[in-house]
XYZ file of C-alpha atoms in Angstrom:
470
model
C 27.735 18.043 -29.923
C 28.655 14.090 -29.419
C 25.310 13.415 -27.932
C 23.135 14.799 -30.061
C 25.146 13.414 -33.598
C 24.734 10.140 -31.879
C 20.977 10.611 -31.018
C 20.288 11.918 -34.983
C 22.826 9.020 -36.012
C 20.519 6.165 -34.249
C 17.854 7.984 -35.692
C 18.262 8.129 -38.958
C 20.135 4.923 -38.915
C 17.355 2.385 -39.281
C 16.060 4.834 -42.279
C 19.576 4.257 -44.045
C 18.756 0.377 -43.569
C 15.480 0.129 -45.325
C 17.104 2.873 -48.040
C 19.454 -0.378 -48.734
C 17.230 -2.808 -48.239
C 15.071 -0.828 -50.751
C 17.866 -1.506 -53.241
C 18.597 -5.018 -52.421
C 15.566 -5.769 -53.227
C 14.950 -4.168 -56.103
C 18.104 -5.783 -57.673
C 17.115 -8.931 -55.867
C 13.344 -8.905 -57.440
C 14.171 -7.543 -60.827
C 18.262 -8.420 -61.459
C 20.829 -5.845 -62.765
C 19.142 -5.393 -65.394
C 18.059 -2.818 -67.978
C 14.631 -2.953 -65.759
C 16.420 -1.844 -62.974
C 17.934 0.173 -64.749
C 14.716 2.218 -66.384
C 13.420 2.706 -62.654
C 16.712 3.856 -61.059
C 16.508 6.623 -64.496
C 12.823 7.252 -63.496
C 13.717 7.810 -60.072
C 16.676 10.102 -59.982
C 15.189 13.485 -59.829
C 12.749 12.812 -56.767
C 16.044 11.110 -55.214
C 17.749 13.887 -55.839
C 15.703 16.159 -54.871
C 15.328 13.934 -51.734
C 19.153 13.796 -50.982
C 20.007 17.535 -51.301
C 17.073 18.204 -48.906
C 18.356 15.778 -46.343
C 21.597 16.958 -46.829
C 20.681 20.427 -45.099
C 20.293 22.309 -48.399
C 17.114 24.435 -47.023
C 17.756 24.365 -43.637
C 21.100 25.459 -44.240
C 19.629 28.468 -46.079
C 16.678 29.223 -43.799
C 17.754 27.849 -40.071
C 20.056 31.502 -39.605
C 16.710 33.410 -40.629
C 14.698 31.528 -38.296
C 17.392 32.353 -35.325
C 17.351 36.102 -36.584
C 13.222 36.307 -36.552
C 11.985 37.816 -33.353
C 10.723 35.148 -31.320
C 7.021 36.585 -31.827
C 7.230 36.566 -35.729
C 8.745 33.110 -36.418
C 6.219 30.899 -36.783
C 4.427 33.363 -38.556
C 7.692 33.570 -40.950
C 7.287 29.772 -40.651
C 3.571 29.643 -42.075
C 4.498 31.961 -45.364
C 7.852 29.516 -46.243
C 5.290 26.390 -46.195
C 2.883 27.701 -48.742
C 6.107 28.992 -50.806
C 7.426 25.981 -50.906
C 4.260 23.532 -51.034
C 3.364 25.524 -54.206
C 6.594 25.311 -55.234
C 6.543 21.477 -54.935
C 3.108 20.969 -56.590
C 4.434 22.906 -59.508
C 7.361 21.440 -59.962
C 5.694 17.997 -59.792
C 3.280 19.242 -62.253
C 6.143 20.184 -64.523
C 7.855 16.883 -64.087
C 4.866 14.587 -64.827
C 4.286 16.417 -68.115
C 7.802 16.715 -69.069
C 8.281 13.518 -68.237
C 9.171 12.295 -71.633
C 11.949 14.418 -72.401
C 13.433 14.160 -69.342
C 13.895 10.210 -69.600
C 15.515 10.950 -72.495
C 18.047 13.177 -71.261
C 18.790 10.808 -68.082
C 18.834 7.444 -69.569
C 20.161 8.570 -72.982
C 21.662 4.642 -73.559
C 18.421 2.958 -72.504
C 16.167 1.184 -75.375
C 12.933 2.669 -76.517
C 10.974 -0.139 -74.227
C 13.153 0.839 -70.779
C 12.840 4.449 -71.723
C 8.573 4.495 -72.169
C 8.979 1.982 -68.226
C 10.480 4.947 -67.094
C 8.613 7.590 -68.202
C 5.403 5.847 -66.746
C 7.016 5.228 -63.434
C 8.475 9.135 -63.232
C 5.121 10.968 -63.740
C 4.005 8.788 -60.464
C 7.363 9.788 -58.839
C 7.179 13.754 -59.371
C 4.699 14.067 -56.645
C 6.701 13.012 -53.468
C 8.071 16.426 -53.899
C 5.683 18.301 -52.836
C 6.090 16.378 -49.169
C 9.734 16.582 -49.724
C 9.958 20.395 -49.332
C 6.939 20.636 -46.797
C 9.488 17.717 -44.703
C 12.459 20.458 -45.070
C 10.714 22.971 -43.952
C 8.955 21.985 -41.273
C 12.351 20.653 -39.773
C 13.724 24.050 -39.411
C 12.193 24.285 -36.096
C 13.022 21.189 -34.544
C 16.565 21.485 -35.546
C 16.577 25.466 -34.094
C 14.886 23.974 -30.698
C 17.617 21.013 -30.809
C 14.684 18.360 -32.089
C 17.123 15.975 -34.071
C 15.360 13.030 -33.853
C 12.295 12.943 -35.527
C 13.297 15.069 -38.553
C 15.961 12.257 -38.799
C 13.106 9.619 -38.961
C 12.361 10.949 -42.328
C 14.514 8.418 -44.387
C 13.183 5.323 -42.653
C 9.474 6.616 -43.041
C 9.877 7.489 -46.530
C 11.509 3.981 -47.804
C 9.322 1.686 -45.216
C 6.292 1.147 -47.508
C 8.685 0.576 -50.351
C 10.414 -2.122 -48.572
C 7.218 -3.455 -47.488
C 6.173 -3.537 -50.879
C 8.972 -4.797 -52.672
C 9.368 -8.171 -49.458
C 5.907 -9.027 -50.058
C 5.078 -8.340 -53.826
C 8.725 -10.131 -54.905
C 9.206 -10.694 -58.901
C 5.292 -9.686 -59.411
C 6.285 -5.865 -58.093
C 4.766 -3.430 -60.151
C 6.319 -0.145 -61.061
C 3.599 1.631 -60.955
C 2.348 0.276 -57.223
C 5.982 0.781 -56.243
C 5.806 4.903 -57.460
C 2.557 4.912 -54.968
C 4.474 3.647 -52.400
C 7.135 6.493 -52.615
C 4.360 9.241 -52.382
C 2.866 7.357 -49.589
C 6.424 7.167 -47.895
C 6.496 11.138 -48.359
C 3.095 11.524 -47.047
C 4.660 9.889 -43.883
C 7.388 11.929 -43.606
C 5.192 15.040 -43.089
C 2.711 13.952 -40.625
C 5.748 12.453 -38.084
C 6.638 16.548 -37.826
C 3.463 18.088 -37.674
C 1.978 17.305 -33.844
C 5.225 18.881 -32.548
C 5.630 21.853 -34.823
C 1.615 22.725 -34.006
C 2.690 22.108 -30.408
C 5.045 24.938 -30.530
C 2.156 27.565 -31.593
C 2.280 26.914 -35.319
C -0.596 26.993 -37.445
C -0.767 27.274 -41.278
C -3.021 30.353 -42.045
C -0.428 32.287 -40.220
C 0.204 35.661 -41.889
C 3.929 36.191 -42.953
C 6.191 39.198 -43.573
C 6.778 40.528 -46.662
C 10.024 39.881 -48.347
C 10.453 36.843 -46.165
C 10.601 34.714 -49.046
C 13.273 36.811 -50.531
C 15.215 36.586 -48.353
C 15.170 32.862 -48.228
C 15.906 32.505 -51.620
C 18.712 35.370 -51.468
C 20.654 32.569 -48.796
C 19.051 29.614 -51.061
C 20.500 30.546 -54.549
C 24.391 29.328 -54.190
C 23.695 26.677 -52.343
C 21.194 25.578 -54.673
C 23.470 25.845 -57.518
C 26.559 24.101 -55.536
C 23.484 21.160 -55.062
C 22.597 21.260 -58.272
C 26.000 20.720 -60.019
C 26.724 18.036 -57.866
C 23.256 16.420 -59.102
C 24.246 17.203 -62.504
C 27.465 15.532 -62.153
C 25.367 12.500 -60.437
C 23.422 12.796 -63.438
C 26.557 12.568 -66.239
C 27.585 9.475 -64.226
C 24.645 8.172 -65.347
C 24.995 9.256 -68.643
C 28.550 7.542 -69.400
C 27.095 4.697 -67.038
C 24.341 4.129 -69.732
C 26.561 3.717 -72.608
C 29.158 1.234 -70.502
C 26.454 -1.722 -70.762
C 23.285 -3.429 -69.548
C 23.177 -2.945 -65.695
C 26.126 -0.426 -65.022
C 23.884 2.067 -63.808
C 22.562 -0.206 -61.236
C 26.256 -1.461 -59.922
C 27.026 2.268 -60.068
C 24.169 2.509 -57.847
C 24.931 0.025 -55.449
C 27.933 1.130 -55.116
C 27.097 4.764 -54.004
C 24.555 2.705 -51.872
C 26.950 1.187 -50.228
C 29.712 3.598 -49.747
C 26.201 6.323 -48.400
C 26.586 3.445 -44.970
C 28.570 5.264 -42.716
C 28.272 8.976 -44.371
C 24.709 8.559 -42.302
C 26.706 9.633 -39.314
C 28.138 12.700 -41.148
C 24.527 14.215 -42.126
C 23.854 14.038 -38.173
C 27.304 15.777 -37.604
C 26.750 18.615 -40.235
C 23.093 19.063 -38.984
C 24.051 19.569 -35.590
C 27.630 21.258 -36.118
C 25.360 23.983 -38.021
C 22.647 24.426 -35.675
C 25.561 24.802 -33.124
C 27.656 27.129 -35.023
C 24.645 29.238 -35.867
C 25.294 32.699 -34.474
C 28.631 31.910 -32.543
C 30.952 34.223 -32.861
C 34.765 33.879 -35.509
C 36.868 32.082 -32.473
C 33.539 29.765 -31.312
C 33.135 28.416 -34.677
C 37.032 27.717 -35.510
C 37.015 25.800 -32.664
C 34.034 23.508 -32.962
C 35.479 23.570 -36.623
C 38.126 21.876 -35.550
C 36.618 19.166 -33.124
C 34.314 18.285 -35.915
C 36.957 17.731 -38.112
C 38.416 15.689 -35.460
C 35.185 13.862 -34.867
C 34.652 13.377 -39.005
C 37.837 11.579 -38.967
C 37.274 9.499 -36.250
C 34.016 8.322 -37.877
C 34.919 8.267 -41.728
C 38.739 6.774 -41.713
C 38.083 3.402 -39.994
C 34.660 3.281 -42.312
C 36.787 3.786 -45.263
C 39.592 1.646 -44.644
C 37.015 -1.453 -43.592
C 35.139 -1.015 -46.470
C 38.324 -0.909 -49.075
C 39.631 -4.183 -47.436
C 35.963 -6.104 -47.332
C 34.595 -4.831 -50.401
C 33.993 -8.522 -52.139
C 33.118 -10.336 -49.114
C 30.727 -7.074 -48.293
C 29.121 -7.692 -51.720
C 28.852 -11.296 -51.726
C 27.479 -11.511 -48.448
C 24.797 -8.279 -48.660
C 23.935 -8.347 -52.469
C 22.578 -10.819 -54.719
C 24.632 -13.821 -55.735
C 26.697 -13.232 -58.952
C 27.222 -9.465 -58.299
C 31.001 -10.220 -56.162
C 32.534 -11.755 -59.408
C 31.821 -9.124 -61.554
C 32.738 -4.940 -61.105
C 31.300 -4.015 -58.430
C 34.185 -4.842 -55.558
C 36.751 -2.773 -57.289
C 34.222 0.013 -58.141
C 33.196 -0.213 -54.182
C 36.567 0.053 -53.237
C 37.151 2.800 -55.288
C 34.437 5.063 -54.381
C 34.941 4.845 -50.410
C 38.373 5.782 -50.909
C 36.639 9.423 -51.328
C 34.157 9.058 -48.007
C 36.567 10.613 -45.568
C 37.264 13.681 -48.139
C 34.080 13.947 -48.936
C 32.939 14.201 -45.382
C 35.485 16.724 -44.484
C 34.024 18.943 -47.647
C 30.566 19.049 -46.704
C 31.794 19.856 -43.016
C 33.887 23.030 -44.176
C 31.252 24.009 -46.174
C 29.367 24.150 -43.133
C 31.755 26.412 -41.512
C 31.161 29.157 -44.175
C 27.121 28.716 -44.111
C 27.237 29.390 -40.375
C 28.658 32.607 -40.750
C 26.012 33.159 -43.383
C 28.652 33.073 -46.187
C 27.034 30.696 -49.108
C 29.310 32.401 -51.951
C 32.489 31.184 -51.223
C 31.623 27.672 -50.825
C 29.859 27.459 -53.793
C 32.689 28.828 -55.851
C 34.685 26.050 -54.381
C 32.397 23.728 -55.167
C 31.771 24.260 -58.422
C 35.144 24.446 -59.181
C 35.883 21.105 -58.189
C 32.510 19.948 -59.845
C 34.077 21.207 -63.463
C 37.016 19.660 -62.603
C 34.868 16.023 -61.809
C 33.043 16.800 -65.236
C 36.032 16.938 -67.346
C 37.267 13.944 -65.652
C 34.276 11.868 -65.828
C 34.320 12.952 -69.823
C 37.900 11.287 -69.911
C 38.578 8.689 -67.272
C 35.994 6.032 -68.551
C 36.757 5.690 -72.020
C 40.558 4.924 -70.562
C 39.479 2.608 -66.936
C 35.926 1.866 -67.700
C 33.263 1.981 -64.470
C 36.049 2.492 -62.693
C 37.204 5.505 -64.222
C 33.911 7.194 -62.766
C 35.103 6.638 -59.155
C 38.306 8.581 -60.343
C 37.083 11.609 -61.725
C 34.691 11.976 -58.376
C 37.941 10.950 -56.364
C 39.824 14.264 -58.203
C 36.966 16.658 -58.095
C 36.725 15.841 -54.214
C 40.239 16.538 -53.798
C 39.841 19.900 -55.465
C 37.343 21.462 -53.722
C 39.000 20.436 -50.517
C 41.859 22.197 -51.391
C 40.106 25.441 -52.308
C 37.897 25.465 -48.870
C 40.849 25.034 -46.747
C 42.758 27.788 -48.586
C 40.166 30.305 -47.696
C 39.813 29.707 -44.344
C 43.533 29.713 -43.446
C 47.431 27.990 -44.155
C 47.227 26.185 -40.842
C 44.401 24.455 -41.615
C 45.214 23.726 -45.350
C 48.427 22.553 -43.819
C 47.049 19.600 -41.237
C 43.976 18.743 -43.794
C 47.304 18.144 -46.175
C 48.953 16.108 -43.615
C 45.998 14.409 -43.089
C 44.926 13.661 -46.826
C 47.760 11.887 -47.735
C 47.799 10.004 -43.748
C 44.190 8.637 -45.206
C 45.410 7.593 -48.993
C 48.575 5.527 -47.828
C 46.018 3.964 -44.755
C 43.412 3.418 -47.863
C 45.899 1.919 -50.350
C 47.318 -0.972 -47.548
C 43.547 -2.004 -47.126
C 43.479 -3.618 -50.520
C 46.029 -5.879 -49.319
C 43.500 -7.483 -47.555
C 41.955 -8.613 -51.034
C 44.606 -11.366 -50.940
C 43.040 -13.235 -48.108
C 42.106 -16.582 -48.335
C 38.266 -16.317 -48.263
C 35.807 -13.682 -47.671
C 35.914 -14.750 -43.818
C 39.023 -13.591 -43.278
C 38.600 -10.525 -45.305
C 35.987 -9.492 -43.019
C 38.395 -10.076 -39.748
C 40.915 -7.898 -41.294
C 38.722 -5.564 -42.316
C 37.148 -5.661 -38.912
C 40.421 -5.485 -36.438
C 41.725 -2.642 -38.948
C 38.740 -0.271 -38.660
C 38.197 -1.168 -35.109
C 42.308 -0.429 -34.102
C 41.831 2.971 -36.550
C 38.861 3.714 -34.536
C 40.377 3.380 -30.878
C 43.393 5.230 -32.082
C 41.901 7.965 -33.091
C 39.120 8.452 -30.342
C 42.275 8.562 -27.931
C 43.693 11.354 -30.349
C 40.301 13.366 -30.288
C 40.174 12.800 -26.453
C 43.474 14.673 -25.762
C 42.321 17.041 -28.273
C 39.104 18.321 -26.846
C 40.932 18.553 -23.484
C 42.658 21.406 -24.993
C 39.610 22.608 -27.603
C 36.835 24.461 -25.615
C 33.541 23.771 -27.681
């Protein structure tokens, strides 16, 4: 399991990069703005659309199917979900473009009548990197079933490269329209990395598939499609509230996220592989690797969390444009990353039910704790502001933690529990470090913390797997 979260982690983690640099850029080119704004409106559905897809949401679904297909019959079964779901795509691109109107409206509700016709011009380019979005997902399942991590985890890096390209080169002249083309280019990209291999292994797209196939992809699909899509929708009421807090707080909020998305990179690999692996195992098998993922998750997310709390201004004055440390954002950064270890944990026990091919209970936890984040987020700003948006994801977080754990067992409820409030007090002394003297020594602190939090706990997880058979 190490080895091959590593291998996805290097992977993916120069795509992760040029997502940020993507940003940077965009907020060094065009400011934090209400321009930045409009795009960052235009382009939340294809992103996402995009995240939810990286995040395992179809192979989640379809990778147990795959494993249960005779080995004769899968790539057939292969060949009928990529015409499902490249029609899909094309359709709901089509949908999108003409829509596109009414849907800036609902996104960007605060933005002026100028911003709002920007965005609608830049989103009916942006629709169509979904149809290479799903044909990316699908053609993944494979590689991830045959333990081929690395090149689906290229995806992210392909997909942003010719924006980033783009945006260096073109500067303050960028146009939005160029910079849409450069997105479906980016998805084009992402689908021809996968296709030598997958035709390697016997593939070929006029394949014949099985009836009912389809259904029963979408019978898997369905609740974790609607656990996706309320956290999108919740992603999308953020934007909503962040609309009406001012000229460029939808663009801190998204730096923010940005930022805080650094070191979940490793988590995606973790989940990816921890469900591949617990695919099939039997009740005992996939407690245990439960366990030393949790174990692992911790290791990875706590020192991450803790050295971003403590050099959140020097992090933004050093990687963002000038201005941007004085303002927000530090405190919002701060906040936010307070909620990467939980979060992480979350998306790992939800992974523990989809193995067992149980997508019901997880998405009644989830949407739980996404109505509890929506009543929040209806309250908290109007009392703390931006801020108030990192709370209300902060207590919906908590919630749904609370529910998974209680349905797998007390024991585990118990030491996530113990653990939870281990992480809060460990996250709460970082902000000391916000009285340092300059950003310098902010950095060191932040630095020797995560690093000591880091060898502590890889000493912890090393007993532990002596005892834990994977």
């Amino acid at each position: 399991m190490l080895s091959s979260t590593l291998l996805l982690t290097l992977a993916t983690l120069a795509g992760l990069f040029a997502g940020f640099a993507r940003e940077w850029l965009l907020v060094a080119d065009w400011g934090a703005g209400a321009r930045t704004d409009a795009y960052l409106v235009a382009l939340f559905l294809p992103e996402a659309l995009r995240t939810m897809l990286a995040g395992g949401l179809l192979s989640a679904a379809a990778l147990p199917l795959w494993q249960a297909q005779p080995v004769q019959t899968q790539l057939y079964w292969l060949a009928g979900q990529v015409r499902h779901f490249l029609l899909l795509g094309l359709a709901l691109a089509l949908g999108i473009t003409l829509g596109a109107p009414y849907l800036v409206k609902m996104i960007g509700l605060g933005l002026s009548a100028a911003d709002g016709l920007q965005a609608t011009q830049a989103l009916r380019y942006l629709a169509w990197v979904i149809p290479g979005l799903f044909l990316q997902a699908i053609l993944t399942i494979p590689m991830q079933a045959n333990s081929r991590f690395v090149l689906p985890g290229l995806g992210s890096l392909l997909f942003n490269l010719p924006v980033v390209i783009y945006l260096g080169l073109a500067k303050k002249d960028a146009d939005p329209i160029t910079l849409a083309q450069c997105f479906i280019l980016g998805s084009i990209l992402m689908v021809l990395l996968l296709l030598p291999p997958v035709l390697r292994m016997g593939w070929r797209p006029w394949y014949r598939a099985s009836r009912g196939d389809n259904t029963a992809v979408w019978r898997q699909l369905w609740p974790l499609l609607s656990s996706s899509a309320a956290s999108q929708g919740l992603t999308l009421l953020e934007r909503l509230v962040a609309s009406f807090l001012g000229e460029g707080s939808i663009t801190l909020l998204n730096l923010a996220r940005k930022l805080v998305n650094i070191p979940l990179i490793a988590l995606m690999s973790l989940n990816q592989v921890l469900l591949g692996k617990m695919s099939g195992e039997g009740a005992i098998a996939r407690r245990k690797m439960l366990d030393t993922g949790l174990l692992l998750c911790t290791l990875l997310t706590l020192p991450a969390a803790v050295g971003l709390i403590a050099a959140a201004p020097a992090l933004v004055d050093l990687l963002l444009p000038h201005g941007l440390a004085l303002g927000p954002l530090p405190a919002l950064l701060a906040l936010f990353a307070v909620s990467i270890v939980f979060g992480a944990w979350n998306a790992l026990l939800a992974r523990y039910y989809y193995a067992a091919a149980d997508t019901r209970t997880p998405l009644i936890c989830e949407l739980s704790g996404s109505a509890v984040q929506a009543v929040l987020l209806l309250c908290l700003p109007y009392l703390w502001g931006i801020w108030g948006i990192a709370g209300a994801v902060m207590g919906g977080v908590l919630s749904t933690g609370w529910m998974l754990c209680r349905y797998i067992d007390q024991a585990l409820l118990r030491d996530v529990i113990r653990w939870a409030m281990l992480a809060l007090l460990l996250c709460a002394l970082a902000g000391f470090a916000w009285a340092a003297p300059s950003y310098m020594a902010q950095l060191s602190v932040a630095a020797i913390s995560a690093l000591l939090l880091f060898i502590f706990g890889a000493y912890h997880l090393k007993k532990k797997l002596s005892k834990i058979e994977v």
